[in-house]
XYZ file of C-alpha atoms in Angstrom:
737
model
C -22.779 22.854 37.450
C -22.727 21.168 41.323
C -18.736 21.320 40.641
C -18.475 25.003 39.797
C -19.401 26.732 43.025
C -16.296 26.593 45.709
C -18.755 25.795 48.774
C -19.850 22.400 46.995
C -19.566 19.204 49.080
C -18.158 16.706 46.316
C -16.404 13.500 47.329
C -15.088 9.965 45.489
C -16.498 6.648 45.801
C -14.852 3.751 44.443
C -15.703 0.096 43.506
C -12.784 -2.905 44.308
C -14.519 -5.801 42.326
C -13.670 -9.319 43.007
C -13.646 -13.225 41.683
C -15.656 -13.417 39.153
C -16.698 -9.485 38.499
C -20.733 -9.760 38.839
C -22.832 -6.755 39.037
C -23.156 -6.887 42.950
C -19.041 -8.679 43.659
C -17.530 -5.459 44.901
C -16.661 -3.680 47.714
C -17.496 0.095 47.859
C -15.138 2.619 49.638
C -14.761 6.531 50.363
C -13.508 8.599 52.864
C -16.426 8.437 54.910
C -19.431 5.945 55.431
C -22.109 6.380 52.869
C -25.436 4.778 51.167
C -26.626 5.820 47.902
C -29.550 4.078 48.771
C -28.963 1.082 46.672
C -25.066 0.326 47.514
C -22.785 1.059 50.502
C -19.496 2.323 50.304
C -16.954 1.891 53.566
C -16.038 4.559 54.955
C -12.356 3.371 55.240
C -10.158 5.356 52.838
C -7.838 7.424 54.095
C -5.718 8.532 51.123
C -7.508 8.038 47.737
C -3.609 9.739 45.805
C -3.772 11.007 42.659
C -5.438 9.643 39.212
C -2.924 10.862 36.968
C -2.605 10.209 32.867
C -0.366 12.247 30.555
C 0.502 11.983 26.846
C 3.935 12.583 25.651
C 3.169 16.172 22.702
C 5.772 15.658 20.097
C 6.234 11.565 20.373
C 2.548 10.865 20.710
C 2.654 8.249 23.147
C 0.950 8.162 26.514
C 1.175 7.400 29.911
C -0.461 4.180 31.678
C -3.684 6.451 33.736
C -3.236 4.846 37.886
C -2.962 6.013 40.958
C -3.109 4.637 44.850
C -5.153 4.208 47.163
C -4.655 3.457 50.691
C -7.300 1.930 53.366
C -8.066 1.009 56.718
C -6.462 -2.017 58.463
C -7.589 -1.704 61.970
C -9.150 -5.150 63.530
C -12.495 -4.741 62.600
C -13.072 -2.705 60.092
C -14.781 -4.695 57.810
C -17.136 -7.309 58.172
C -15.917 -8.186 61.492
C -11.983 -8.180 60.518
C -9.331 -6.130 59.061
C -9.382 -5.515 54.982
C -6.307 -7.692 54.548
C -8.671 -10.682 55.471
C -10.684 -9.948 52.563
C -7.982 -11.524 50.626
C -7.953 -15.376 51.311
C -11.923 -15.117 49.939
C -11.897 -12.227 47.701
C -9.342 -11.897 43.986
C -9.633 -8.257 43.701
C -5.951 -8.563 41.908
C -6.230 -8.093 37.908
C -10.144 -7.142 38.112
C -12.015 -4.212 37.839
C -12.587 -0.639 39.571
C -14.785 2.245 39.114
C -14.387 5.478 40.158
C -16.564 8.319 40.415
C -17.048 11.945 41.629
C -20.108 12.520 43.776
C -22.058 15.787 45.070
C -23.302 15.688 48.492
C -27.489 15.056 48.242
C -27.164 14.180 44.529
C -28.180 10.581 44.252
C -26.926 7.385 42.926
C -23.479 8.115 43.355
C -22.580 5.756 40.221
C -23.900 7.022 37.426
C -22.157 7.127 33.870
C -21.945 10.547 33.947
C -20.223 10.247 37.583
C -17.754 8.290 36.085
C -14.146 9.520 36.871
C -11.965 6.811 35.619
C -12.161 3.010 35.484
C -9.414 0.029 35.091
C -7.929 -3.036 36.531
C -6.356 -3.612 40.048
C -2.617 -4.501 40.303
C -1.998 -7.493 41.992
C 0.704 -5.558 43.833
C -0.694 -5.170 47.606
C 1.011 -4.631 50.187
C -0.412 -3.534 54.087
C 0.453 -3.050 57.766
C -1.809 -3.953 60.759
C -2.579 -0.194 59.903
C -3.145 0.375 56.434
C -3.515 -1.379 52.711
C -2.118 -0.066 49.642
C -3.864 -0.770 46.425
C -2.392 0.365 43.072
C -5.117 0.849 40.255
C -4.188 1.165 36.528
C -6.283 2.029 33.730
C -6.818 -0.759 31.406
C -4.096 -1.055 29.579
C -2.684 -4.324 30.694
C -5.882 -6.169 29.604
C -6.695 -4.052 26.557
C -3.550 -4.871 24.859
C -2.053 -7.600 23.169
C 0.508 -8.623 20.565
C -0.451 -8.545 17.257
C -0.977 -9.633 14.914
C -3.312 -12.140 16.628
C -3.572 -15.317 14.454
C -0.492 -17.618 13.907
C 0.271 -20.351 11.621
C -0.886 -23.197 12.919
C -1.423 -25.882 9.762
C 0.931 -28.701 9.905
C 0.503 -28.372 6.337
C 2.382 -25.264 6.975
C 6.659 -25.752 6.537
C 7.398 -26.325 10.218
C 9.569 -23.120 10.366
C 6.313 -21.420 9.584
C 4.311 -22.837 12.155
C 3.860 -20.108 15.014
C 4.836 -17.245 12.911
C 1.698 -14.244 12.265
C -0.732 -14.455 9.552
C 0.308 -10.818 8.263
C -1.406 -7.709 8.997
C -2.322 -5.718 5.566
C -3.890 -2.008 4.928
C -3.885 0.189 2.339
C -3.839 0.280 -1.564
C -0.331 -0.961 -2.624
C -2.104 -2.412 -5.983
C -0.955 -0.504 -9.516
C 1.649 2.653 -9.318
C -0.124 5.684 -9.215
C 1.939 7.572 -10.171
C 3.150 6.278 -13.312
C 0.351 7.184 -15.497
C -1.831 4.537 -17.460
C -0.078 1.313 -17.401
C -0.945 -0.636 -21.089
C -2.313 -4.748 -20.592
C 1.502 -6.164 -21.746
C 3.167 -4.139 -18.459
C 0.367 -5.569 -16.097
C 2.619 -7.376 -13.959
C 5.889 -4.636 -13.859
C 4.429 -2.484 -11.166
C 3.066 -2.807 -8.158
C 2.979 0.139 -6.153
C 4.096 -2.259 -3.371
C 5.215 -5.817 -2.315
C 3.741 -7.286 0.789
C 4.409 -10.375 2.559
C 1.944 -13.707 2.469
C 2.884 -16.170 4.468
C 2.880 -19.984 2.946
C 0.246 -21.660 4.915
C 0.929 -24.656 2.962
C 3.631 -26.417 0.827
C 2.227 -28.004 -1.440
C -1.493 -29.282 -1.929
C -2.351 -32.169 -3.035
C -5.949 -31.839 -4.492
C -4.852 -28.670 -6.395
C -1.342 -29.331 -7.119
C -0.319 -26.107 -5.548
C 1.302 -23.988 -3.008
C -0.414 -21.488 -0.651
C -0.258 -18.772 0.753
C -2.617 -16.395 3.375
C -2.430 -12.886 2.738
C -4.422 -12.027 5.760
C -6.627 -12.811 8.163
C -9.425 -10.462 7.375
C -11.199 -10.454 3.949
C -9.189 -7.813 2.022
C -10.441 -5.475 -0.326
C -7.831 -6.533 -3.822
C -5.311 -9.277 -4.812
C -3.844 -9.396 -8.024
C -1.910 -12.644 -10.100
C -0.625 -10.861 -12.049
C 0.884 -8.952 -9.156
C 2.508 -11.979 -7.030
C 6.383 -12.259 -6.503
C 9.300 -14.414 -5.587
C 12.364 -12.852 -3.718
C 14.865 -14.541 -5.254
C 18.584 -13.626 -5.623
C 17.951 -10.136 -4.838
C 15.150 -9.802 -7.198
C 11.375 -9.893 -7.251
C 10.462 -12.637 -9.919
C 6.585 -12.731 -11.337
C 5.393 -16.107 -10.179
C 3.485 -17.822 -12.941
C 0.242 -19.874 -13.014
C -1.518 -18.155 -9.665
C -4.964 -17.778 -8.637
C -7.046 -16.054 -6.409
C -8.745 -17.417 -3.697
C -11.467 -16.034 -0.608
C -13.458 -18.264 1.559
C -14.562 -17.656 4.757
C -13.454 -14.286 4.643
C -9.737 -15.946 4.572
C -7.765 -14.158 0.929
C -5.520 -17.210 -0.621
C -2.412 -17.123 -2.992
C -2.355 -20.039 -4.940
C 1.005 -21.122 -7.187
C 2.249 -23.846 -8.696
C 5.825 -22.318 -8.711
C 7.212 -23.994 -11.815
C 7.868 -20.757 -13.661
C 9.034 -17.670 -13.251
C 9.093 -14.116 -14.602
C 11.335 -11.325 -14.170
C 11.641 -7.871 -15.447
C 15.742 -6.573 -15.809
C 16.513 -3.043 -15.337
C 17.859 -1.371 -17.994
C 20.003 0.898 -18.160
C 21.471 4.335 -19.548
C 17.737 4.856 -21.548
C 17.222 8.429 -21.907
C 13.648 7.858 -21.277
C 13.207 5.107 -22.924
C 12.748 2.411 -20.106
C 12.447 4.203 -17.171
C 9.761 2.829 -16.002
C 7.319 5.434 -16.251
C 4.595 6.481 -18.816
C 4.769 10.193 -18.340
C 7.862 10.146 -20.553
C 9.069 8.704 -23.011
C 12.068 9.205 -25.843
C 11.689 9.030 -29.270
C 13.463 7.692 -32.129
C 13.256 9.336 -35.912
C 14.968 9.149 -39.064
C 14.500 11.447 -42.443
C 14.588 10.339 -45.345
C 17.983 8.706 -46.570
C 19.064 8.679 -43.606
C 18.609 6.304 -40.906
C 18.772 6.018 -36.837
C 19.035 4.305 -34.025
C 18.461 4.554 -29.639
C 20.217 1.952 -27.386
C 20.025 0.960 -24.029
C 22.235 -1.371 -21.500
C 21.541 -4.412 -20.198
C 23.889 -5.162 -16.498
C 24.794 -8.099 -15.037
C 22.200 -10.310 -14.282
C 21.596 -12.813 -11.640
C 21.292 -16.756 -12.883
C 17.855 -17.351 -11.216
C 17.198 -20.483 -13.525
C 16.510 -22.444 -17.047
C 15.110 -19.404 -20.038
C 11.509 -20.553 -21.531
C 10.974 -17.348 -23.294
C 12.127 -13.634 -23.923
C 9.649 -11.109 -25.095
C 10.574 -7.766 -25.670
C 7.599 -5.289 -24.559
C 7.185 -2.011 -26.136
C 4.779 0.640 -25.027
C 4.458 3.498 -28.152
C 2.490 6.756 -28.183
C 1.996 7.092 -31.849
C 4.150 6.632 -35.086
C 4.707 9.561 -37.439
C 5.095 9.197 -41.467
C 5.327 5.285 -43.157
C 6.620 3.507 -45.889
C 9.841 2.822 -44.220
C 12.371 0.030 -45.029
C 13.445 -1.310 -41.505
C 12.695 -1.322 -37.933
C 14.187 -3.810 -35.594
C 15.334 -4.570 -31.914
C 18.662 -6.022 -32.338
C 22.242 -6.801 -30.760
C 24.272 -2.447 -31.183
C 27.436 -5.647 -31.703
C 25.926 -7.576 -34.072
C 23.885 -6.206 -35.627
C 22.795 -8.823 -37.864
C 21.269 -10.558 -35.375
C 17.575 -8.823 -35.079
C 13.634 -9.080 -34.918
C 10.918 -6.899 -36.361
C 9.226 -4.334 -34.584
C 5.915 -3.470 -35.964
C 5.379 0.489 -37.336
C 1.849 1.354 -36.888
C -0.311 2.644 -34.872
C -3.285 0.397 -34.875
C -0.087 -1.821 -32.458
C 0.899 0.427 -29.540
C 0.910 -1.986 -27.528
C 3.432 -4.783 -28.703
C 4.855 -8.049 -26.744
C 7.627 -9.374 -29.653
C 8.749 -13.214 -29.248
C 12.824 -12.791 -29.159
C 13.802 -16.591 -30.396
C 16.163 -18.926 -28.320
C 17.092 -20.993 -31.171
C 17.565 -21.199 -34.898
C 20.482 -18.509 -36.255
C 21.513 -14.772 -35.826
C 20.031 -14.530 -31.729
C 20.114 -11.809 -30.575
C 20.731 -13.873 -27.253
C 22.897 -16.764 -27.814
C 22.303 -19.880 -26.827
C 25.479 -19.323 -24.311
C 24.189 -16.335 -23.218
C 20.818 -17.714 -22.006
C 22.492 -20.602 -20.256
C 24.860 -18.270 -18.057
C 22.211 -15.570 -18.363
C 25.251 -12.903 -19.668
C 23.158 -10.488 -21.387
C 25.580 -7.870 -20.351
C 25.599 -5.765 -23.395
C 24.236 -2.866 -25.530
C 20.729 -3.238 -27.559
C 19.191 -1.040 -30.131
C 16.246 0.154 -32.074
C 16.827 0.968 -35.272
C 15.004 2.562 -38.041
C 15.723 3.264 -41.641
C 13.182 5.964 -43.348
C 13.911 4.864 -46.531
C 14.803 6.659 -49.722
C 12.216 9.637 -49.386
C 9.886 9.970 -45.688
C 10.403 11.264 -43.132
C 9.686 9.012 -40.180
C 9.736 8.950 -36.355
C 8.406 6.043 -33.346
C 8.017 7.562 -29.752
C 8.710 5.111 -26.975
C 6.886 5.549 -23.923
C 8.265 2.179 -22.131
C 9.775 -0.136 -22.789
C 11.117 -3.683 -20.892
C 12.535 -7.471 -21.495
C 9.880 -10.306 -19.838
C 12.124 -13.066 -19.104
C 10.307 -16.261 -18.491
C 12.463 -19.696 -16.421
C 12.047 -22.164 -14.245
C 12.723 -21.402 -10.879
C 13.976 -23.082 -7.559
C 11.023 -23.053 -5.011
C 12.687 -21.842 -1.949
C 10.897 -19.070 -0.524
C 12.683 -18.507 2.720
C 13.783 -15.064 4.189
C 15.090 -14.190 7.430
C 13.238 -12.487 10.168
C 15.221 -10.746 12.053
C 13.470 -9.506 15.188
C 10.202 -11.360 15.136
C 8.896 -9.343 17.681
C 9.320 -5.435 17.039
C 9.650 -4.210 19.939
C 11.964 -6.362 22.316
C 10.742 -5.561 25.800
C 7.022 -5.786 25.921
C 6.896 -5.172 29.707
C 6.056 -2.130 31.250
C 6.141 -0.371 34.598
C 6.509 3.173 36.309
C 7.937 3.881 39.443
C 5.657 4.393 42.105
C 7.184 5.443 45.971
C 10.335 4.231 44.856
C 9.021 0.909 44.111
C 8.560 -0.217 41.096
C 4.981 -1.624 39.533
C 4.382 -3.966 36.889
C 2.106 -3.266 34.365
C 0.327 -5.978 33.040
C 0.264 -7.909 29.682
C -0.874 -11.237 28.147
C 2.385 -11.932 26.260
C 5.822 -11.371 28.142
C 8.719 -12.683 26.411
C 12.215 -13.506 27.669
C 14.738 -11.099 25.798
C 16.367 -14.204 24.263
C 13.188 -15.185 22.550
C 12.937 -11.495 21.218
C 16.582 -10.710 19.461
C 16.816 -14.286 17.683
C 16.383 -14.276 13.640
C 14.246 -16.538 12.242
C 12.977 -17.685 9.596
C 10.005 -18.052 7.557
C 8.340 -19.071 4.601
C 6.798 -15.642 2.727
C 6.076 -14.593 -1.199
C 4.861 -11.412 -1.987
C 2.494 -9.348 -3.125
C 0.665 -6.454 -5.099
C -2.850 -5.498 -4.134
C -5.494 -3.905 -1.284
C -5.757 -4.401 2.351
C -8.483 -4.674 4.717
C -11.976 -3.124 3.612
C -14.696 -1.363 6.543
C -16.559 -3.644 7.947
C -20.615 -2.644 8.432
C -18.860 -0.446 11.491
C -17.739 2.268 8.421
C -21.510 3.342 8.019
C -23.551 2.037 11.786
C -22.067 1.774 15.550
C -23.749 0.898 18.377
C -27.167 1.186 16.487
C -26.402 4.915 15.743
C -25.497 5.604 12.222
C -22.250 7.315 10.931
C -21.903 9.731 8.060
C -17.500 9.774 7.506
C -17.520 9.438 3.732
C -16.746 5.719 3.765
C -18.520 3.203 2.884
C -18.513 -1.038 3.965
C -16.453 -2.913 2.033
C -14.343 0.756 0.561
C -10.091 0.013 1.227
C -9.093 1.384 4.731
C -6.250 3.778 3.711
C -7.146 6.465 6.440
C -5.287 6.134 8.954
C -7.887 6.800 11.916
C -9.207 4.087 10.208
C -6.852 2.038 10.037
C -6.466 2.563 14.074
C -10.061 1.709 14.550
C -10.002 -1.815 12.906
C -7.352 -2.667 14.549
C -9.495 -1.607 17.351
C -12.389 -3.609 16.432
C -11.103 -6.367 14.863
C -8.068 -7.411 17.288
C -9.041 -5.826 20.037
C -11.982 -6.349 19.998
C -13.050 -3.186 20.949
C -15.128 -0.361 20.607
C -13.564 3.352 20.612
C -15.301 6.382 20.851
C -16.700 6.821 17.269
C -17.456 10.935 17.778
C -13.900 11.711 18.526
C -12.094 8.937 15.292
C -14.969 10.740 12.763
C -14.310 13.845 13.941
C -10.109 13.122 13.460
C -10.541 11.190 10.586
C -14.053 11.850 8.381
C -13.660 12.331 4.532
C -14.860 15.464 4.233
C -13.420 18.091 6.758
C -11.132 15.459 8.939
C -8.810 17.074 11.255
C -6.315 15.307 10.049
C -6.122 17.264 6.814
C -4.776 19.977 8.638
C -1.867 17.722 9.531
C -1.251 16.708 5.786
C -2.123 20.115 4.228
C -4.153 18.161 1.960
C -7.789 16.405 1.241
C -8.381 13.876 3.644
C -9.355 11.678 0.427
C -5.769 11.834 -0.268
C -4.421 11.010 3.032
C -3.333 7.113 2.444
C -1.232 4.860 4.194
C -0.081 1.261 3.150
C 1.715 -0.828 5.063
C 1.976 -4.856 6.150
C 2.176 -5.656 9.858
C 3.821 -9.556 9.565
C 6.141 -9.110 12.899
C 5.081 -9.362 16.551
C 4.481 -6.633 17.904
C 2.371 -4.516 20.876
C -0.912 -3.563 20.238
C -0.086 0.019 21.997
C 2.877 0.455 20.688
C 1.743 -0.278 16.848
C -1.424 2.516 17.572
C 0.760 4.748 18.811
C 3.472 4.573 15.997
C 0.777 5.244 13.749
C -0.412 7.787 15.445
C 3.048 9.613 16.103
C 2.997 9.303 11.398
C -0.678 10.993 11.254
C -0.254 13.666 14.252
C -3.166 12.275 16.206
C -3.168 10.720 20.223
C -4.785 7.354 20.388
C -5.579 6.651 24.126
C -7.265 5.134 26.903
C -10.262 7.963 27.759
C -11.477 7.449 31.150
C -9.269 4.919 31.305
C -10.941 2.130 29.362
C -12.365 3.379 25.704
C -10.084 4.895 23.139
C -9.856 8.301 22.104
C -8.246 10.364 18.874
C -7.746 13.802 19.657
C -5.452 15.144 16.690
C -2.451 17.883 17.423
C -2.797 20.055 14.555
C -0.064 22.837 13.489
C -0.354 26.251 15.422
C -2.468 28.672 11.763
C -5.458 25.670 12.649
C -6.958 26.492 15.775
C -8.718 29.645 17.397
C -10.485 30.200 20.666
C -13.700 28.401 19.427
C -11.792 25.416 19.789
C -11.417 24.997 23.285
C -13.710 23.082 25.675
C -13.104 24.605 28.719
C -12.626 27.957 29.349
C -10.372 28.661 32.946
C -10.974 31.683 35.164
C -7.834 32.864 36.207
C -9.602 33.862 38.850
C -10.344 30.347 39.822
C -7.028 28.936 39.731
C -3.735 28.863 41.386
C -0.909 29.547 38.895
C 2.284 26.840 39.714
C 4.659 27.754 37.111
C 5.280 29.344 33.221
C 7.763 27.819 30.939
C 8.686 26.395 27.831
C 9.436 23.425 25.742
C 13.119 22.438 26.108
C 15.289 23.820 23.678
C 16.033 19.800 23.181
C 12.673 18.967 21.895
C 13.245 21.719 19.353
C 14.040 19.989 15.913
C 14.140 22.210 12.805
C 15.861 19.825 10.303
C 13.633 16.671 9.574
C 13.953 13.403 7.269
C 11.235 11.196 7.105
C 12.033 7.624 4.932
C 8.882 6.081 3.558
C 8.726 3.537 1.118
C 9.277 0.144 3.474
C 10.985 -3.208 1.796
C 9.849 -6.267 3.521
C 12.655 -8.366 2.410
C 15.460 -6.358 3.198
C 13.682 -4.647 6.636
C 14.890 -0.919 5.179
C 12.539 1.948 3.857
C 14.188 2.649 -0.032
C 12.893 6.594 0.448
C 13.632 10.186 2.363
C 12.567 12.971 2.240
C 14.263 15.901 3.897
C 12.691 19.915 5.212
C 14.516 22.717 7.366
C 13.593 25.655 9.203
C 16.465 28.360 8.484
C 14.502 31.044 11.102
C 14.711 28.498 13.726
C 17.997 27.523 13.043
C 19.315 30.377 13.169
C 20.853 33.089 15.446
C 17.685 35.332 15.868
C 15.440 35.703 18.983
C 12.939 33.343 17.059
C 16.255 30.536 16.456
C 18.228 28.113 18.932
C 21.410 28.577 16.986
C 22.283 24.856 16.330
C 20.882 22.482 13.849
C 18.710 19.519 15.540
C 17.725 16.564 13.667
C 14.780 14.106 13.636
C 15.001 11.164 11.301
C 11.212 9.759 11.338
C 10.604 6.057 9.826
C 7.190 6.188 8.232
C 6.842 2.596 7.003
C 3.195 3.447 6.813
C 4.021 5.373 3.959
C 4.580 4.481 0.345
C 3.902 7.222 -1.379
C 6.233 10.900 -1.908
C 3.020 13.361 -1.432
C 2.321 11.703 1.858
C 5.822 11.584 3.380
C 6.402 15.178 2.669
C 3.492 16.131 3.789
C 4.365 14.795 7.382
C 7.820 16.447 7.329
C 6.671 19.670 7.160
C 3.918 18.695 9.768
C 6.915 17.881 12.207
C 8.899 20.998 11.322
C 6.305 23.311 11.689
C 5.144 21.719 15.259
C 8.830 21.159 16.393
C 10.852 24.321 14.884
C 9.733 26.346 18.491
C 9.820 26.165 21.623
C 6.363 25.805 23.053
C 4.686 27.606 26.462
C 3.857 24.904 29.374
C 0.916 26.181 32.084
C 1.200 24.023 35.752
C -1.580 25.560 37.307
C -3.692 23.869 39.955
C -7.797 24.060 40.243
C -8.991 23.736 44.145
C -12.340 22.832 43.417
C -13.376 19.284 41.131
C -14.938 22.141 38.402
C -12.949 20.882 35.960
C -12.830 17.605 36.756
C -14.146 16.273 33.933
C -11.241 17.326 31.801
C -8.705 15.012 30.040
C -5.465 14.607 28.335
C -5.912 15.658 24.757
C -8.425 18.470 25.689
C -7.896 21.609 24.102
C -8.086 24.628 26.511
C -7.947 28.797 26.953
C -7.869 30.916 29.637
C -9.967 34.270 30.714
C -9.324 37.060 33.503
C -5.991 36.428 33.258
C -3.488 38.939 35.139
C -2.020 41.605 32.577
C 0.812 41.931 35.114
C 1.643 38.670 34.518
C 3.406 37.975 30.901
C 4.171 35.012 28.569
C 7.462 35.865 28.193
C 7.025 38.851 27.183
C 3.151 38.530 25.380
C 0.472 39.468 26.933
C -2.363 36.542 27.847
C -5.515 35.801 25.300
C -8.302 34.312 24.743
C -6.270 33.175 21.411
C -3.385 31.628 22.823
C -4.614 27.921 22.430
C -3.751 24.698 24.876
C -3.577 20.913 24.749
C -3.801 19.274 28.494
C -0.425 17.049 28.588
C -0.909 15.882 31.686
C -3.968 16.023 34.437
C -3.975 14.793 37.890
C -7.330 14.870 40.110
C -8.054 14.719 43.236
C -11.059 14.364 45.356
C -11.328 18.547 46.053
C -9.879 19.339 42.676
C -7.099 18.821 40.409
C -3.535 20.208 38.928
C -3.011 20.427 34.855
C -0.101 20.321 32.772
C -1.018 21.796 29.608
C 1.110 23.125 26.284
C 0.495 25.274 23.722
C -0.426 24.334 20.304
C -1.627 28.135 18.840
C -1.048 31.852 19.583
C -2.317 34.958 18.165
């Protein structure tokens, strides 16, 4: 409240830490000598500059918070010498700084309530005989790191795997939920996704198995039936697999002696469409016969075939007393096997003989995998009864011995090619520190690694789901639940990979299961918003977190330069004036400008590519939406089709991908108001990017491109520039009457 009055004397003090950053290892500075009874602040600051931070409205990225401080460097100004003389014994580079907004007469100065920002001191000092220039950054450079942080180190691993990242797995990629109930005889066929597990032991002598690691953390589900080798452009199930978890590490163990392959069947008319929600009926009237057919296309030769089974799932049978019910070669009908016609045998695995006479698949066809032909089910009703069999699904199961080659080419092992960042300040390029900097040739060279692939469920919530910092949480998720909600995927990354604790209040507002604001992004129940992905390539953590944010309409940024905060950008209709955390009184500000976001920011044709294949390194499905009004020639149109293609490699289901496409259409089809204004007092210095505001007491003579300003125009702060005696903001429209 002390900041509200225009005549309040406000000032900044700053602590610059050095060496070990102990509680007393700092130099206090201000624009005048100040003593709060505990600490002394030298009055050497000639210019504090501005602390600036911004967010990109549609890219869901945030800038590096930064400011410049100029300090007197005259003789005998501190400790009997120049400030620059301190650099011989005090190392400020890459140490922290803390900035406080203070009010005359209110002490102490360095309270949590007074903290404006903190970060690290760039080592890029410059000085002359009169002044020292310090570059201060937020903590991005020391917080963010290369992920995954865990790599293969065992000398038992294949040589090319050593130093490669151990994947991070998130979400549910176990059984496909969109095809109906999967019968037990089909339980190897239908994973929702196939995520990579890296081989860490080429052959464990004590187990007589190859060992692959799924993640460096505990994961919810590993299924021995859903483990795959990628071979000759197809996925084949690995046989003789066991799952193991020890000390929180999930591994898959397999011998590689036997594989199972399910070829895709063609021209099936629903007979083998890889779903149990549809099917096909084979019927025969009394005295007649019926057939339904499918084709097997050309297959790769994967190994030596040891067994073939025909899998059938029936919905039911009508009638009885049929003369024959068989599966056969349509071009050589004498080669057949019997199928059971009985409601007590709805799920069948029928052995196809590989030796003897009248073979459906001849010895030569087995050796060469030359099955391309037409096959059929044959039903003979007999003389007096009408009969029918209702198929839900059919598959061919081929068991074989295979080469044990698990090598995959991994292009762009480093997902982000430039992991150094910089910003331009006073015509000088200032580098942002990074824990890992890679040379270009290391980033772009293709590499190889040995993987297998599995269907399962990824990382679990930990105790932080229900309690954080000694306080209970009520976000609807429990300890050991699978993490599918993108808000909490980011929280897990922050906690488990970066070793930090985010602002849990904003994370729960964004993502709680009952009314989290991401529900408004997808127009869906929060519990139905499910992300699933594997991070098996190196990536900068800031890039990964912001990429997830772009796929769930959420800004993740460092509040006060140090603590992660989550802010959801909702759709226009989801905002009202109660969402504003500050009402900006027009009579207390200076209006700088009113504008619109550029036409090039408008996007009215949205494509979302999703369902990522980790072997082929491409998405497999796509959805598109358009807005004809935005594309049109009316006052609400831009007279052009402007496209956005979004790679949603963290999403594998169509419902979520379609909802994301509609969200981007809704937030980007129109130009948005952009207002810049200055506050000549520090009244609103507590505001930061991501905060929601509106305006009161607006000058009625100033229209917003013809519309009158009301409190129902809602804005988000997209840039905040703070100084000791005031602040300047850029705000972008997010909701209007």
